[in-house]
Amino acid sequence: MLFAIGLAMGGMYSWGAWIYSYNREAWMNDVQVRQNHDFQRDNMQIAAHDMSRGEIRDRTQAAITKLSNYILVTTLVLSLGAEMLVEGQVPDDCPDFVLNVYMLCLGSSMFYLIMSILFGVAASQELFENYVALLTDKVPPPWENIDSDMHKRETQNLTRAFEERPWQEIFMPPLLQSGR
């Protein structure tokens, strides 16, 4: 009789240890699945953010390149105008008003070309400053959200969290857990 009670107690202990081990492994497996899911979600969030930053970067770079090309062409035209001003020869028998009009037109065109170059450089600088402000202030990386979510999930993913659950949940047989 004593042997039968000892055998029953051993069987109960073995069954309880098996249920505890099974439930703990299932808990850890669920934690790993959740961690993988959260990791993929965070990676997708980072990738989407990186794509939007890349789109901003590409568009800004295209606009800066376009402005740089305009500045380059304007500089070449300005150099032609400067050459005409310095090296251009007006015939000696030309009336004075034609020489004055020629110099006024050439001078004003050079003034406008210089102004367009300066405005192009200023626009390029302003575009770059807005680009930097947009990427750093308006579209900041999502690190703070990801870090706060990670800290919230950290307590749920520990083995201690399984062991702090109520005894009924720890020792619930596997078939009864699926019905809950």
PDB file of C-alpha atoms in Angstrom:
ATOM      1  CA  MET A   1       0.000   0.000   0.000  1.00  0.00           C
ATOM      2  CA  LEU A   2       2.770   2.396   0.891  1.00  0.00           C
ATOM      3  CA  PHE A   3       4.477   1.466  -2.336  1.00  0.00           C
ATOM      4  CA  ALA A   4       1.311   2.318  -4.325  1.00  0.00           C
ATOM      5  CA  ILE A   5       1.021   5.726  -2.601  1.00  0.00           C
ATOM      6  CA  GLY A   6       4.704   6.432  -3.324  1.00  0.00           C
ATOM      7  CA  LEU A   7       4.214   5.357  -6.924  1.00  0.00           C
ATOM      8  CA  ALA A   8       1.142   7.615  -7.274  1.00  0.00           C
ATOM      9  CA  MET A   9       2.990  10.532  -5.718  1.00  0.00           C
ATOM     10  CA  GLY A  10       5.953   9.942  -8.054  1.00  0.00           C
ATOM     11  CA  GLY A  11       3.576   9.764 -11.007  1.00  0.00           C
ATOM     12  CA  MET A  12       1.844  12.990  -9.956  1.00  0.00           C
ATOM     13  CA  TYR A  13       5.209  14.711  -9.526  1.00  0.00           C
ATOM     14  CA  SER A  14       6.406  13.455 -12.900  1.00  0.00           C
ATOM     15  CA  TRP A  15       3.162  14.569 -14.565  1.00  0.00           C
ATOM     16  CA  GLY A  16       3.357  18.016 -12.890  1.00  0.00           C
ATOM     17  CA  ALA A  17       7.007  18.424 -13.892  1.00  0.00           C
ATOM     18  CA  TRP A  18       6.154  17.425 -17.455  1.00  0.00           C
ATOM     19  CA  ILE A  19       3.264  19.939 -17.620  1.00  0.00           C
ATOM     20  CA  TYR A  20       5.460  22.669 -16.132  1.00  0.00           C
ATOM     21  CA  SER A  21       8.262  21.932 -18.591  1.00  0.00           C
ATOM     22  CA  TYR A  22       5.864  21.718 -21.526  1.00  0.00           C
ATOM     23  CA  ASN A  23       4.114  24.985 -20.628  1.00  0.00           C
ATOM     24  CA  ARG A  24       7.417  26.749 -20.042  1.00  0.00           C
ATOM     25  CA  GLU A  25       8.766  25.632 -23.419  1.00  0.00           C
ATOM     26  CA  ALA A  26       5.511  26.705 -25.061  1.00  0.00           C
ATOM     27  CA  TRP A  27       5.786  30.065 -23.297  1.00  0.00           C
ATOM     28  CA  MET A  28       9.353  30.524 -24.514  1.00  0.00           C
ATOM     29  CA  ASN A  29       8.319  29.502 -28.028  1.00  0.00           C
ATOM     30  CA  ASP A  30       5.512  32.074 -27.943  1.00  0.00           C
ATOM     31  CA  VAL A  31       7.982  34.682 -26.699  1.00  0.00           C
ATOM     32  CA  GLN A  32      10.317  33.914 -29.614  1.00  0.00           C
ATOM     33  CA  VAL A  33       7.460  34.123 -32.131  1.00  0.00           C
ATOM     34  CA  ARG A  34       6.340  37.443 -30.646  1.00  0.00           C
ATOM     35  CA  GLN A  35       9.910  38.759 -30.661  1.00  0.00           C
ATOM     36  CA  ASN A  36      10.333  37.783 -34.313  1.00  0.00           C
ATOM     37  CA  HIS A  37       7.013  39.429 -35.162  1.00  0.00           C
ATOM     38  CA  ASP A  38       7.944  42.618 -33.293  1.00  0.00           C
ATOM     39  CA  PHE A  39      11.415  42.608 -34.830  1.00  0.00           C
ATOM     40  CA  GLN A  40       9.953  42.327 -38.329  1.00  0.00           C
ATOM     41  CA  ARG A  41       7.430  45.082 -37.584  1.00  0.00           C
ATOM     42  CA  ASP A  42      10.186  47.366 -36.295  1.00  0.00           C
ATOM     43  CA  ASN A  43      12.344  46.572 -39.325  1.00  0.00           C
ATOM     44  CA  MET A  44       9.448  47.343 -41.673  1.00  0.00           C
ATOM     45  CA  GLN A  45       8.849  50.626 -39.864  1.00  0.00           C
ATOM     46  CA  ILE A  46      12.529  51.534 -40.178  1.00  0.00           C
ATOM     47  CA  ALA A  47      12.620  50.479 -43.846  1.00  0.00           C
ATOM     48  CA  ALA A  48       9.502  52.526 -44.663  1.00  0.00           C
ATOM     49  CA  HIS A  49      10.993  55.516 -42.888  1.00  0.00           C
ATOM     50  CA  ASP A  50      14.282  55.016 -44.712  1.00  0.00           C
ATOM     51  CA  MET A  51      12.420  54.883 -48.039  1.00  0.00           C
ATOM     52  CA  SER A  52      10.630  58.160 -47.334  1.00  0.00           C
ATOM     53  CA  ARG A  53      13.914  59.783 -46.313  1.00  0.00           C
ATOM     54  CA  GLY A  54      15.514  58.424 -49.477  1.00  0.00           C
ATOM     55  CA  GLU A  55      12.678  59.882 -51.555  1.00  0.00           C
ATOM     56  CA  ILE A  56      13.200  63.285 -49.924  1.00  0.00           C
ATOM     57  CA  ARG A  57      16.946  62.964 -50.477  1.00  0.00           C
ATOM     58  CA  ASP A  58      16.525  62.048 -54.156  1.00  0.00           C
ATOM     59  CA  ARG A  59      14.081  64.852 -54.895  1.00  0.00           C
ATOM     60  CA  THR A  60      16.213  67.418 -53.109  1.00  0.00           C
ATOM     61  CA  GLN A  61      19.347  66.224 -54.850  1.00  0.00           C
ATOM     62  CA  ALA A  62      17.576  66.467 -58.223  1.00  0.00           C
ATOM     63  CA  ALA A  63      16.479  70.036 -57.477  1.00  0.00           C
ATOM     64  CA  ILE A  64      19.986  71.025 -56.317  1.00  0.00           C
ATOM     65  CA  THR A  65      21.508  69.459 -59.433  1.00  0.00           C
ATOM     66  CA  LYS A  66      19.029  71.318 -61.630  1.00  0.00           C
ATOM     67  CA  LEU A  67      19.874  74.610 -59.915  1.00  0.00           C
ATOM     68  CA  SER A  68      23.586  73.872 -60.265  1.00  0.00           C
ATOM     69  CA  ASN A  69      23.137  73.269 -63.981  1.00  0.00           C
ATOM     70  CA  TYR A  70      21.269  76.570 -64.343  1.00  0.00           C
ATOM     71  CA  ILE A  71      24.046  78.338 -62.453  1.00  0.00           C
ATOM     72  CA  LEU A  72      26.666  76.735 -64.690  1.00  0.00           C
ATOM     73  CA  VAL A  73      24.898  77.767 -67.905  1.00  0.00           C
ATOM     74  CA  THR A  74      24.319  81.286 -66.572  1.00  0.00           C
ATOM     75  CA  THR A  75      27.998  81.551 -65.647  1.00  0.00           C
ATOM     76  CA  LEU A  76      28.998  80.538 -69.168  1.00  0.00           C
ATOM     77  CA  VAL A  77      26.654  83.129 -70.668  1.00  0.00           C
ATOM     78  CA  LEU A  78      28.023  85.693 -68.196  1.00  0.00           C
ATOM     79  CA  SER A  79      31.569  84.903 -69.294  1.00  0.00           C
ATOM     80  CA  LEU A  80      30.518  85.516 -72.915  1.00  0.00           C
ATOM     81  CA  GLY A  81      28.968  88.845 -71.891  1.00  0.00           C
ATOM     82  CA  ALA A  82      32.106  89.807 -69.963  1.00  0.00           C
ATOM     83  CA  GLU A  83      34.201  88.952 -72.994  1.00  0.00           C
ATOM     84  CA  MET A  84      31.954  91.103 -75.168  1.00  0.00           C
ATOM     85  CA  LEU A  85      32.282  93.955 -72.670  1.00  0.00           C
ATOM     86  CA  VAL A  86      36.057  93.722 -72.392  1.00  0.00           C
ATOM     87  CA  GLU A  87      37.073  92.599 -75.862  1.00  0.00           C
ATOM     88  CA  GLY A  88      34.170  93.900 -77.914  1.00  0.00           C
ATOM     89  CA  GLN A  89      35.095  96.626 -80.388  1.00  0.00           C
ATOM     90  CA  VAL A  90      32.691  99.275 -81.472  1.00  0.00           C
ATOM     91  CA  PRO A  91      33.465 101.021 -84.781  1.00  0.00           C
ATOM     92  CA  ASP A  92      34.874 104.560 -84.462  1.00  0.00           C
ATOM     93  CA  ASP A  93      32.213 106.119 -86.693  1.00  0.00           C
ATOM     94  CA  CYS A  94      29.404 104.767 -84.437  1.00  0.00           C
ATOM     95  CA  PRO A  95      27.135 107.471 -82.936  1.00  0.00           C
ATOM     96  CA  ASP A  96      27.436 108.012 -79.180  1.00  0.00           C
ATOM     97  CA  PHE A  97      23.832 107.061 -78.387  1.00  0.00           C
ATOM     98  CA  VAL A  98      24.381 103.615 -80.007  1.00  0.00           C
ATOM     99  CA  LEU A  99      27.497 103.118 -77.880  1.00  0.00           C
ATOM    100  CA  ASN A 100      25.541 104.217 -74.776  1.00  0.00           C
ATOM    101  CA  VAL A 101      22.622 101.902 -75.560  1.00  0.00           C
ATOM    102  CA  TYR A 102      25.034  99.053 -76.291  1.00  0.00           C
ATOM    103  CA  MET A 103      26.833  99.559 -72.964  1.00  0.00           C
ATOM    104  CA  LEU A 104      23.529  99.939 -71.055  1.00  0.00           C
ATOM    105  CA  CYS A 105      22.097  96.754 -72.581  1.00  0.00           C
ATOM    106  CA  LEU A 106      25.303  94.809 -72.045  1.00  0.00           C
ATOM    107  CA  GLY A 107      25.725  96.141 -68.493  1.00  0.00           C
ATOM    108  CA  SER A 108      22.114  95.448 -67.527  1.00  0.00           C
ATOM    109  CA  SER A 109      22.240  91.953 -69.020  1.00  0.00           C
ATOM    110  CA  MET A 110      25.437  91.261 -67.059  1.00  0.00           C
ATOM    111  CA  PHE A 111      23.779  92.656 -63.924  1.00  0.00           C
ATOM    112  CA  TYR A 112      20.782  90.333 -64.380  1.00  0.00           C
ATOM    113  CA  LEU A 113      23.033  87.366 -65.095  1.00  0.00           C
ATOM    114  CA  ILE A 114      25.042  88.064 -61.934  1.00  0.00           C
ATOM    115  CA  MET A 115      21.801  88.436 -59.969  1.00  0.00           C
ATOM    116  CA  SER A 116      20.465  85.151 -61.351  1.00  0.00           C
ATOM    117  CA  ILE A 117      23.683  83.379 -60.319  1.00  0.00           C
ATOM    118  CA  LEU A 118      23.493  84.863 -56.827  1.00  0.00           C
ATOM    119  CA  PHE A 119      19.815  83.960 -56.495  1.00  0.00           C
ATOM    120  CA  GLY A 120      20.576  80.448 -57.756  1.00  0.00           C
ATOM    121  CA  VAL A 121      23.299  80.014 -55.142  1.00  0.00           C
ATOM    122  CA  ALA A 122      20.998  81.405 -52.441  1.00  0.00           C
ATOM    123  CA  ALA A 123      18.154  79.128 -53.564  1.00  0.00           C
ATOM    124  CA  SER A 124      20.470  76.136 -53.548  1.00  0.00           C
ATOM    125  CA  GLN A 125      21.628  76.977 -50.031  1.00  0.00           C
ATOM    126  CA  GLU A 126      18.053  77.519 -48.836  1.00  0.00           C
ATOM    127  CA  LEU A 127      16.984  74.243 -50.427  1.00  0.00           C
ATOM    128  CA  PHE A 128      19.790  72.409 -48.669  1.00  0.00           C
ATOM    129  CA  GLU A 129      18.943  73.988 -45.299  1.00  0.00           C
ATOM    130  CA  ASN A 130      15.257  73.075 -45.694  1.00  0.00           C
ATOM    131  CA  TYR A 131      16.285  69.572 -46.722  1.00  0.00           C
ATOM    132  CA  VAL A 132      18.343  69.160 -43.551  1.00  0.00           C
ATOM    133  CA  ALA A 133      15.556  70.621 -41.394  1.00  0.00           C
ATOM    134  CA  LEU A 134      13.006  68.346 -43.052  1.00  0.00           C
ATOM    135  CA  LEU A 135      15.053  65.220 -42.449  1.00  0.00           C
ATOM    136  CA  THR A 136      16.011  66.066 -38.870  1.00  0.00           C
ATOM    137  CA  ASP A 137      12.960  67.902 -37.494  1.00  0.00           C
ATOM    138  CA  LYS A 138       9.887  67.044 -39.537  1.00  0.00           C
ATOM    139  CA  VAL A 139      10.723  63.435 -40.466  1.00  0.00           C
ATOM    140  CA  PRO A 140      12.878  62.267 -37.551  1.00  0.00           C
ATOM    141  CA  PRO A 141      13.832  58.610 -37.314  1.00  0.00           C
ATOM    142  CA  PRO A 142      11.349  56.476 -35.331  1.00  0.00           C
ATOM    143  CA  TRP A 143      13.954  55.423 -32.763  1.00  0.00           C
ATOM    144  CA  GLU A 144      12.091  56.805 -29.748  1.00  0.00           C
ATOM    145  CA  ASN A 145       8.903  54.894 -30.591  1.00  0.00           C
ATOM    146  CA  ILE A 146      10.815  51.688 -31.235  1.00  0.00           C
ATOM    147  CA  ASP A 147      12.799  52.060 -28.004  1.00  0.00           C
ATOM    148  CA  SER A 148       9.698  52.738 -25.912  1.00  0.00           C
ATOM    149  CA  ASP A 149       7.898  49.755 -27.480  1.00  0.00           C
ATOM    150  CA  MET A 150      10.940  47.580 -26.818  1.00  0.00           C
ATOM    151  CA  HIS A 151      11.023  48.615 -23.164  1.00  0.00           C
ATOM    152  CA  LYS A 152       7.294  47.846 -22.829  1.00  0.00           C
ATOM    153  CA  ARG A 153       7.774  44.401 -24.369  1.00  0.00           C
ATOM    154  CA  GLU A 154      10.898  43.642 -22.345  1.00  0.00           C
ATOM    155  CA  THR A 155       9.032  42.658 -19.190  1.00  0.00           C
ATOM    156  CA  GLN A 156       6.731  40.333 -21.128  1.00  0.00           C
ATOM    157  CA  ASN A 157       9.556  38.379 -22.736  1.00  0.00           C
ATOM    158  CA  LEU A 158      11.401  37.229 -19.647  1.00  0.00           C
ATOM    159  CA  THR A 159      11.276  33.726 -18.209  1.00  0.00           C
ATOM    160  CA  ARG A 160      10.442  35.338 -14.886  1.00  0.00           C
ATOM    161  CA  ALA A 161       7.194  36.563 -16.440  1.00  0.00           C
ATOM    162  CA  PHE A 162       6.168  32.931 -16.970  1.00  0.00           C
ATOM    163  CA  GLU A 163       7.041  31.993 -13.415  1.00  0.00           C
ATOM    164  CA  GLU A 164       5.067  34.945 -12.032  1.00  0.00           C
ATOM    165  CA  ARG A 165       1.867  33.717 -13.669  1.00  0.00           C
ATOM    166  CA  PRO A 166      -0.814  32.089 -11.472  1.00  0.00           C
ATOM    167  CA  TRP A 167      -0.350  28.392 -10.640  1.00  0.00           C
ATOM    168  CA  GLN A 168      -3.517  27.492 -12.530  1.00  0.00           C
ATOM    169  CA  GLU A 169      -2.007  28.786 -15.760  1.00  0.00           C
ATOM    170  CA  ILE A 170       1.419  27.272 -15.168  1.00  0.00           C
ATOM    171  CA  PHE A 171       0.104  23.759 -14.457  1.00  0.00           C
ATOM    172  CA  MET A 172      -2.880  23.771 -16.830  1.00  0.00           C
ATOM    173  CA  PRO A 173      -2.706  20.672 -19.060  1.00  0.00           C
ATOM    174  CA  PRO A 174      -2.065  21.519 -22.732  1.00  0.00           C
ATOM    175  CA  LEU A 175      -5.416  20.281 -24.060  1.00  0.00           C
ATOM    176  CA  LEU A 176      -7.328  22.389 -21.545  1.00  0.00           C
ATOM    177  CA  GLN A 177      -5.353  25.518 -22.465  1.00  0.00           C
ATOM    178  CA  SER A 178      -6.582  25.492 -26.054  1.00  0.00           C
ATOM    179  CA  GLY A 179     -10.205  25.531 -24.879  1.00  0.00           C
ATOM    180  CA  ARG A 180      -9.789  28.736 -22.892  1.00  0.00           C
TER     181      ARG A 180
END
